[in-house]
Coordinates of C-alpha atoms in Angstrom, one line a residue:
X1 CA -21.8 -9.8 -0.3
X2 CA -29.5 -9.4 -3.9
X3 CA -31.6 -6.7 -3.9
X4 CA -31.4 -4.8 -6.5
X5 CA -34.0 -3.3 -9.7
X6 CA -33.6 -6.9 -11.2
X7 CA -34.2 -10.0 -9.3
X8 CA -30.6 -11.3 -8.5
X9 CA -29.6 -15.1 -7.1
X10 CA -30.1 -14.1 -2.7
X11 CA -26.8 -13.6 -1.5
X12 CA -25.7 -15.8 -1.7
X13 CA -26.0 -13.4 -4.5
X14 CA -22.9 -11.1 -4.8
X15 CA -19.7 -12.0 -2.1
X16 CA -17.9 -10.8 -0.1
X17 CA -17.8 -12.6 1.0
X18 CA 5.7 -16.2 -3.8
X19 CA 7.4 -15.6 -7.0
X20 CA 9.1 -13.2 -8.2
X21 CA 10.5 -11.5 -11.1
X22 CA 12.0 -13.5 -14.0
X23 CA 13.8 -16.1 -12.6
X24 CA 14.2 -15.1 -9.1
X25 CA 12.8 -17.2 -6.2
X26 CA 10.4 -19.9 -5.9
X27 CA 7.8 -19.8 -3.7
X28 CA 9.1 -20.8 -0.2
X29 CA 6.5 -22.7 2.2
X30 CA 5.5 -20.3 5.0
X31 CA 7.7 -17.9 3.4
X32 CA 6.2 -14.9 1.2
X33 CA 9.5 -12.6 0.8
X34 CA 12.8 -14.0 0.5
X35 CA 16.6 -11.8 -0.6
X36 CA 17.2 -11.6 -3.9
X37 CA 21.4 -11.3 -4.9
X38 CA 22.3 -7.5 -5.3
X39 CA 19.4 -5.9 -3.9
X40 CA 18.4 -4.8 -0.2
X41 CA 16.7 -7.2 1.4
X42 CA 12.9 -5.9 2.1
X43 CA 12.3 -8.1 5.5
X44 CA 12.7 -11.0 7.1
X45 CA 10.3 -14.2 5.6
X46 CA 6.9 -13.1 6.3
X47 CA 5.3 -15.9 8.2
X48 CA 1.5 -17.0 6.8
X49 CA -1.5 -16.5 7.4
X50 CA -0.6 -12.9 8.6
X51 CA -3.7 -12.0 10.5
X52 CA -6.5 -14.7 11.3
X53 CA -10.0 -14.4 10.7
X54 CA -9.7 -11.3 9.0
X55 CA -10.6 -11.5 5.3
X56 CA -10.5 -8.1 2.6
X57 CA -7.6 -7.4 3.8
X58 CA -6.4 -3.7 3.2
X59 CA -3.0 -2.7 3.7
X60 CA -2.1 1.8 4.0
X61 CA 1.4 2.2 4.6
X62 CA 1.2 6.0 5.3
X63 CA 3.8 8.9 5.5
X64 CA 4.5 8.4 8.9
X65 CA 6.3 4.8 8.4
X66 CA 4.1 2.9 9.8
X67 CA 1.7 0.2 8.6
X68 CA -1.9 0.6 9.1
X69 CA -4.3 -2.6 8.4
X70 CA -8.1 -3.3 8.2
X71 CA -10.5 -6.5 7.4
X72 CA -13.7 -7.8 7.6
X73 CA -14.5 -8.9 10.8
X74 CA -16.3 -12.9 10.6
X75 CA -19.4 -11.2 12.6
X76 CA -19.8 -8.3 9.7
X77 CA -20.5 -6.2 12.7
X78 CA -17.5 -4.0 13.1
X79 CA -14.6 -2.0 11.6
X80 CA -11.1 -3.0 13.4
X81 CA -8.1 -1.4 13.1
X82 CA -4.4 -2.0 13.8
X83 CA -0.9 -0.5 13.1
X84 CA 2.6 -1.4 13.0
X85 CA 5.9 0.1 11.9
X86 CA 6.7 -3.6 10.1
X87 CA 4.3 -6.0 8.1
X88 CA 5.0 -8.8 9.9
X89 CA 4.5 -6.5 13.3
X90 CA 0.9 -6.2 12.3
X91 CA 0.5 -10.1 13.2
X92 CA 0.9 -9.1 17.0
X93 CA -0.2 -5.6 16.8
X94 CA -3.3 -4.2 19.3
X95 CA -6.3 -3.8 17.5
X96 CA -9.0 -1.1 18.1
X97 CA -12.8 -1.0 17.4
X98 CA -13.1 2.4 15.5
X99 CA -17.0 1.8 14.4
X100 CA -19.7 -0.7 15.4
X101 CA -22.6 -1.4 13.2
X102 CA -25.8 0.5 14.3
X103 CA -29.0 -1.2 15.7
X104 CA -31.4 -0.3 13.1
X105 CA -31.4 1.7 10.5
X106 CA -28.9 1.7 7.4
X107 CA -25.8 0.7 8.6
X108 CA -26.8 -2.0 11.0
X109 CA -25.7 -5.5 8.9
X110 CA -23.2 -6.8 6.5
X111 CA -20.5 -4.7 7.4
X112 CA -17.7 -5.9 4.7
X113 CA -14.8 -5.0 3.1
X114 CA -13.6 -2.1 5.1
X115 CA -10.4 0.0 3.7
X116 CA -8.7 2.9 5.0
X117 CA -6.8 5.8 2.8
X118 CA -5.5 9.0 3.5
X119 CA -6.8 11.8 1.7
X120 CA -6.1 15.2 1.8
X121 CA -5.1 15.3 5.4
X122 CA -7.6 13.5 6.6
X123 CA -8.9 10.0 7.2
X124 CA -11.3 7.7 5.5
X125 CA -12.6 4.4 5.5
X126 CA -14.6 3.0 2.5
X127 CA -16.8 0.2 3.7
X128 CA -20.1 -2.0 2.9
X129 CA -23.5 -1.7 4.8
X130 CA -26.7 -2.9 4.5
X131 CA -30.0 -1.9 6.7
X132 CA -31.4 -4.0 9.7
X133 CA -34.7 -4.9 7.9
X134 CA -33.0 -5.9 4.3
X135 CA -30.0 -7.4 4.6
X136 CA -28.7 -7.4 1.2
X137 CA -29.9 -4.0 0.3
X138 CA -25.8 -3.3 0.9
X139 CA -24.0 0.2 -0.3
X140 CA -21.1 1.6 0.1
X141 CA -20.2 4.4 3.4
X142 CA -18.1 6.5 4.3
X143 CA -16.4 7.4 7.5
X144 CA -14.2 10.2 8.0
X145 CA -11.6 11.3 10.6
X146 CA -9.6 14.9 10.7
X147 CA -6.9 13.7 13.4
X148 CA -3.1 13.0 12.3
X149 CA -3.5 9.3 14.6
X150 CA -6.3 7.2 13.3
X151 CA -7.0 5.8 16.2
X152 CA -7.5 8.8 18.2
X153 CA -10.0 12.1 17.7
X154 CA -13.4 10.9 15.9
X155 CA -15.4 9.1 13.2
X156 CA -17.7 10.8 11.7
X157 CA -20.3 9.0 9.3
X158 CA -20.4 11.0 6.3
X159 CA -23.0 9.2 4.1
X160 CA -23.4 7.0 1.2
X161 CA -21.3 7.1 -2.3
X162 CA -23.8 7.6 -4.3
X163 CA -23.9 6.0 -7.8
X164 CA -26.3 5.9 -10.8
X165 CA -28.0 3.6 -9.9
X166 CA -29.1 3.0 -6.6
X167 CA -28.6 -1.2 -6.7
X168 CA -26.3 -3.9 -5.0
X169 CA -22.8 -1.8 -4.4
X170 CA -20.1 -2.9 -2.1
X171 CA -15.7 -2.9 -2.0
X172 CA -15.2 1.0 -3.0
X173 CA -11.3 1.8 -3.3
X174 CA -10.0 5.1 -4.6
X175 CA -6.6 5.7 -6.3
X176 CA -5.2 9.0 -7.9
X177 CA -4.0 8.4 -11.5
X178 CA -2.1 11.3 -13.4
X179 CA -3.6 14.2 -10.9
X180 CA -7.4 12.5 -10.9
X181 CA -9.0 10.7 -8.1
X182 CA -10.8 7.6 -9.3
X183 CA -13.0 5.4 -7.6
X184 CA -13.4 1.6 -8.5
X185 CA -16.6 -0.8 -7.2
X186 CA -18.3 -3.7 -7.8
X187 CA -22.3 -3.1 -8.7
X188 CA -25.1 -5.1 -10.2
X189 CA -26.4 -3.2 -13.4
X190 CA -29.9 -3.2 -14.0
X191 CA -30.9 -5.4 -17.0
X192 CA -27.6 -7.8 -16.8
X193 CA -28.3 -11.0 -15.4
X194 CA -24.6 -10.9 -13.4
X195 CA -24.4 -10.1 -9.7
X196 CA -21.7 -7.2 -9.9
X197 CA -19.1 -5.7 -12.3
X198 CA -16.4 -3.5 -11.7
X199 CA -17.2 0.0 -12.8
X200 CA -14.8 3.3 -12.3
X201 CA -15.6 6.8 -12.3
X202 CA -14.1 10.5 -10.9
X203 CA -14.7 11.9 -7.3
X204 CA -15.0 15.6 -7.2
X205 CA -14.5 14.6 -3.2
X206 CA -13.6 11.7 -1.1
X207 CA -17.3 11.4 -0.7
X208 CA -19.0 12.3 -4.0
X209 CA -18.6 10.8 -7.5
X210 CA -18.7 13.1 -10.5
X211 CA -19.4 12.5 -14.0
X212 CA -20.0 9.3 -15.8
X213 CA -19.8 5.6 -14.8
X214 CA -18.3 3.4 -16.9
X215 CA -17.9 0.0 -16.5
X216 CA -14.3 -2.5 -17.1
X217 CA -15.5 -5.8 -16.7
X218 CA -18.3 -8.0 -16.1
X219 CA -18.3 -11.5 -15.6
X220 CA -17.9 -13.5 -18.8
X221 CA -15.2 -16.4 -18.8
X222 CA -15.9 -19.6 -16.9
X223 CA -13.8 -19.2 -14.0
X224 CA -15.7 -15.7 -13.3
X225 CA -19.0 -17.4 -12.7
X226 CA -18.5 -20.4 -10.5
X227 CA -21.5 -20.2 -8.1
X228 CA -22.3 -16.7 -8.9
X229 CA -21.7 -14.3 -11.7
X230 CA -19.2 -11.6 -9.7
X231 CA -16.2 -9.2 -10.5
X232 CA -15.8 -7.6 -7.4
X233 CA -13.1 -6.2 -4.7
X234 CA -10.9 -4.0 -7.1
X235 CA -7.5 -2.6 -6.0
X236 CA -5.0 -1.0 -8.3
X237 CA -1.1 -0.5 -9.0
X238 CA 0.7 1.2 -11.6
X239 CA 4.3 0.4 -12.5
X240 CA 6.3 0.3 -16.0
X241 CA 4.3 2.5 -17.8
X242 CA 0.8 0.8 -17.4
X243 CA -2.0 0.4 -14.8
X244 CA -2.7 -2.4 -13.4
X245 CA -6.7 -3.5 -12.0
X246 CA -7.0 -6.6 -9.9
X247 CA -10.5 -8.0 -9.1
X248 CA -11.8 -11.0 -7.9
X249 CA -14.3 -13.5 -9.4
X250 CA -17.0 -15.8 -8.5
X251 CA -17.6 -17.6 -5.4
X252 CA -16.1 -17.0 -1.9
X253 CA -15.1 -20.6 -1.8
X254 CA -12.2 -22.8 -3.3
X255 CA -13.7 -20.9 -7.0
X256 CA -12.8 -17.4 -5.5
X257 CA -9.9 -16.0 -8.0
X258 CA -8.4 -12.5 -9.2
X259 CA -8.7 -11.6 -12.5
X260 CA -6.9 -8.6 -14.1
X261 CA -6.8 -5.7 -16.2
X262 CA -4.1 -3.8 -18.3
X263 CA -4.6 -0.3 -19.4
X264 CA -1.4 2.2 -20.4
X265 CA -0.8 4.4 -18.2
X266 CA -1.1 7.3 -21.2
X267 CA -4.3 6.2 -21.5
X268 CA -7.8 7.8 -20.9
X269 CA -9.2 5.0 -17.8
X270 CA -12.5 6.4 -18.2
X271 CA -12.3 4.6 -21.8
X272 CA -13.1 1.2 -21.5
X273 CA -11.9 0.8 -24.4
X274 CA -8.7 1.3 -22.8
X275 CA -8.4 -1.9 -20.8
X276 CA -7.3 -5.3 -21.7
X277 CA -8.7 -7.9 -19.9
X278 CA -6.6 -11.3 -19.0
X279 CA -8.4 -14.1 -20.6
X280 CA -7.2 -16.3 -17.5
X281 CA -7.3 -16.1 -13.5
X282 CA -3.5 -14.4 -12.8
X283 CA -4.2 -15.9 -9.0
X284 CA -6.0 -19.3 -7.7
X285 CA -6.4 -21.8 -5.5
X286 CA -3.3 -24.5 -5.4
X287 CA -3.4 -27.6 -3.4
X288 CA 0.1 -27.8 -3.3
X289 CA 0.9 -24.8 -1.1
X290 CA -2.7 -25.7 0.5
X291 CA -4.1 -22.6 0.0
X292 CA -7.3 -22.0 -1.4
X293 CA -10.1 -19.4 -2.6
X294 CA -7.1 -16.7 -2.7
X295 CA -8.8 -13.2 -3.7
X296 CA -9.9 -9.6 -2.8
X297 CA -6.2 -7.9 -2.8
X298 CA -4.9 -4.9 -2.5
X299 CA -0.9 -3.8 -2.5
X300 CA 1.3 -2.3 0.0
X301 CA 5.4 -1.7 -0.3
X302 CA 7.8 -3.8 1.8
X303 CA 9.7 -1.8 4.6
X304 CA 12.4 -1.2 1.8
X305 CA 10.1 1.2 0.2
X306 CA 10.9 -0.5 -3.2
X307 CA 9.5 -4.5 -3.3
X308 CA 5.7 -4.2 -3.8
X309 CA 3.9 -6.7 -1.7
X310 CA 0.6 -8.6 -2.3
X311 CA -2.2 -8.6 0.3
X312 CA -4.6 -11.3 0.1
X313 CA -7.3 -13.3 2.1
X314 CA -7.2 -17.0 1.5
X315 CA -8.2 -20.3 3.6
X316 CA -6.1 -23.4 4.7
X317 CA -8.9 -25.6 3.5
X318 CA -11.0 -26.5 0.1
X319 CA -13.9 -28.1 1.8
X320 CA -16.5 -25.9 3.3
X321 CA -19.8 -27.0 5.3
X322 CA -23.0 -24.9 4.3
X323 CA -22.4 -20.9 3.0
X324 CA -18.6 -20.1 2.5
X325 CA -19.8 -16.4 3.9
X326 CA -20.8 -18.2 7.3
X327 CA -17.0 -19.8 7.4
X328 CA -14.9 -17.2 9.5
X329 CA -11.2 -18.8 8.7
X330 CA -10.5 -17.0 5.8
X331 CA -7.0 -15.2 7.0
X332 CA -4.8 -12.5 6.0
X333 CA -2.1 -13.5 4.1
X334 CA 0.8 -11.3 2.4
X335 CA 3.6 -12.6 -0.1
X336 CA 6.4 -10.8 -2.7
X337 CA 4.6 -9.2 -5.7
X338 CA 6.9 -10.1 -8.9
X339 CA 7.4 -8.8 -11.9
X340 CA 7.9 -10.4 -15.7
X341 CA 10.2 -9.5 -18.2
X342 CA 7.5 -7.5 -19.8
X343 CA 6.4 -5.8 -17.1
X344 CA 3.4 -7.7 -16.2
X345 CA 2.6 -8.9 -12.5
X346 CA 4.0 -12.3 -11.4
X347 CA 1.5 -13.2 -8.8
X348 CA 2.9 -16.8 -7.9
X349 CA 1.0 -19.2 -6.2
X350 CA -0.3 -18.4 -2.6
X351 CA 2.8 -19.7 -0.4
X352 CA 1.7 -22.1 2.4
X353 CA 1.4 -21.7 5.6
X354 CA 4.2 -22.4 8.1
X355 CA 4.7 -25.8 9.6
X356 CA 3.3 -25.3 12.9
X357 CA -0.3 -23.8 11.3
X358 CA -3.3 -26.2 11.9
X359 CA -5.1 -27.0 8.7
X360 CA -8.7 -25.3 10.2
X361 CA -8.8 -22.4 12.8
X362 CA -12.4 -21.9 15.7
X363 CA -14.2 -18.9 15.6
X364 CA -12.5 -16.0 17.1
X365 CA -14.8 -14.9 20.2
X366 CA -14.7 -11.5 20.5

């Protein structure tokens, strides 16, 4: 998921595109959450791929109990949502067109990465566009909805997030850290020769950034520039005292990967300085479990309210014909989030899919 003030590789350019703990469980084929001795059990086995054809998956789970889940559609044309008062209920649960790209005009192609967050009472849903007449002149939107039920009053377009620089920009997430609200995207910087880096900055709104940009990472290590140069699709989770910053790297195919970042939580975020980058992919494609291009994440509780839980697109396959971003099968998949002895995330391996999945999945027809 270029244009942008320096000529970038054509997008082709950018994309989009179950351990546990110290000592606990293995991974379990077609099983992402399994009891551990002494403690509640979270669910049942979650059964993979969760949702299919759904990739960037992002996972709310709000006040109100219930689960509410949005992707990227295969025909980048729409924003879906669904809800459901159990992870695995979100496999079956109705899902409702809340936004359809427009005909012309700015928001009318590459409609990517959708997620939804509740802010201050209201609804929002952070998303990628680009304009009928240049498709990868893609930005980030925003919608926004004042009714308690997302999926009733209206959507209201509320405009761009606009940055410094007005380049390649796509997978916005916000997060609040010690009483701030961040933001975190991926955005080509004029003058680098990679296709985006992960930058943060303060919103004085859900809308509007304030202050400076800074950026945490750009592609550097091997495994971040397979096929194209990207850091991209950031989500965030803090636990024991430290902040945690996923991202994902290079290509949307088998090469696809997260990557992370460390910062204490004590620390000032808007210091780069701050962050310690892992020198190695903490999440990647395993032929074992079958899985494979495993990446843009985000993190949602269990129904416990305790076990965190990692959300995930990944396909069943390595082999891809022509441009991974024309391939639809890349399916929501969810799995236990574990914990080391130090504190660090235990990301596993991405658990395989149950026994009675097929290896390749049609096009959805919508």
């Amino acid at each position: 998921m270029s244009r942008s003030d320096v000529p970038l590789p054509s997008r082709r350019t950018v994309l989009m595109s179950a351990t546990l703990a110290t000592g606990a469980l293995a991974a379990v084929p077609g099983a992402a959450l399994a009891a551990v001795p002494g403690r509640p059990t979270a669910a049942a086995p979650y059964t993979n791929p969760l949702v299919r054809n759904r990739a960037d998956p992002h996972i709310h789970r709000h006040t109100d109990g219930r689960y509410y889940f949005t992707a990227t559609a295969p025909e980048y044309d729409r924003i879906v949502l669904r809800r459901a008062r159990t992870l695995r209920g979100l496999a079956g649960a109705e899902e409702s067109v809340i936004w359809r790209r427009h005909t012309s005009g700015d928001m009318a192609a590459h409609i990517w990465a959708p997620e939804i967050h509740h802010i201050d009472g209201r609804w929002y849903v952070y998303f990628a566009a680009a304009p009928a007449d240049d498709v990868w002149k893609i930005r980030m939107w925003v919608l926004e909805n004042p009714s308690k039920d997302p999926f009733r009053g209206t959507w209201t377009e509320k405009g761009r997030i606009v940055t410094a620089w007005d380049t390649f920009s796509l997978d916005a997430t916000t997060f609040v850290h010690r009483g701030s609200r961040y933001p975190a995207w991926a955005q080509h910087e004029p003058g680098t020769d990679n296709n985006t880096a992960i930058f943060l900055s303060r919103m004085a709104d859900p809308v509007t950034l304030t202050g400076p940009q800074v950026r945490l990472t750009t592609p550097e290590y091997d495994w971040e520039c397979v096929g194209f140069k990207v850091n991209e699709g950031a989500s965030v989770i803090e636990r024991n005292g430290r902040v945690f910053l996923t991202y994902s790297a290079s290509a949307t195919d088998s090469n696809y990967c997260l990557g992370l970042l460390t910062a204490d939580s004590r620390s000032d975020l808007m210091d780069p300085a701050s962050w310690t980058k892992s020198p190695r992919p903490v999440f990647t494609s395993d032929d074992t479990t079958g899985q494979y291009g495993p990446g843009h994440n985000s993190f949602t509780v269990a129904e416990d309210g305790r076990t965190d839980v990692l959300v995930y697109h990944a396909r069943p396959y390595k082999e891809i014909s022509g441009d991974p971003l024309h391939d639809p099968n890349r399916h929501t998949r969810i799995q236990r989030l574990g914990w080391k002895p130090d504190g660090t995330p235990d990301f596993g391996v991405p658990v395989a899919d149950g026994p009675a999945r097929p290896a390749a999945l049609p096009r959805e027809e919508t």
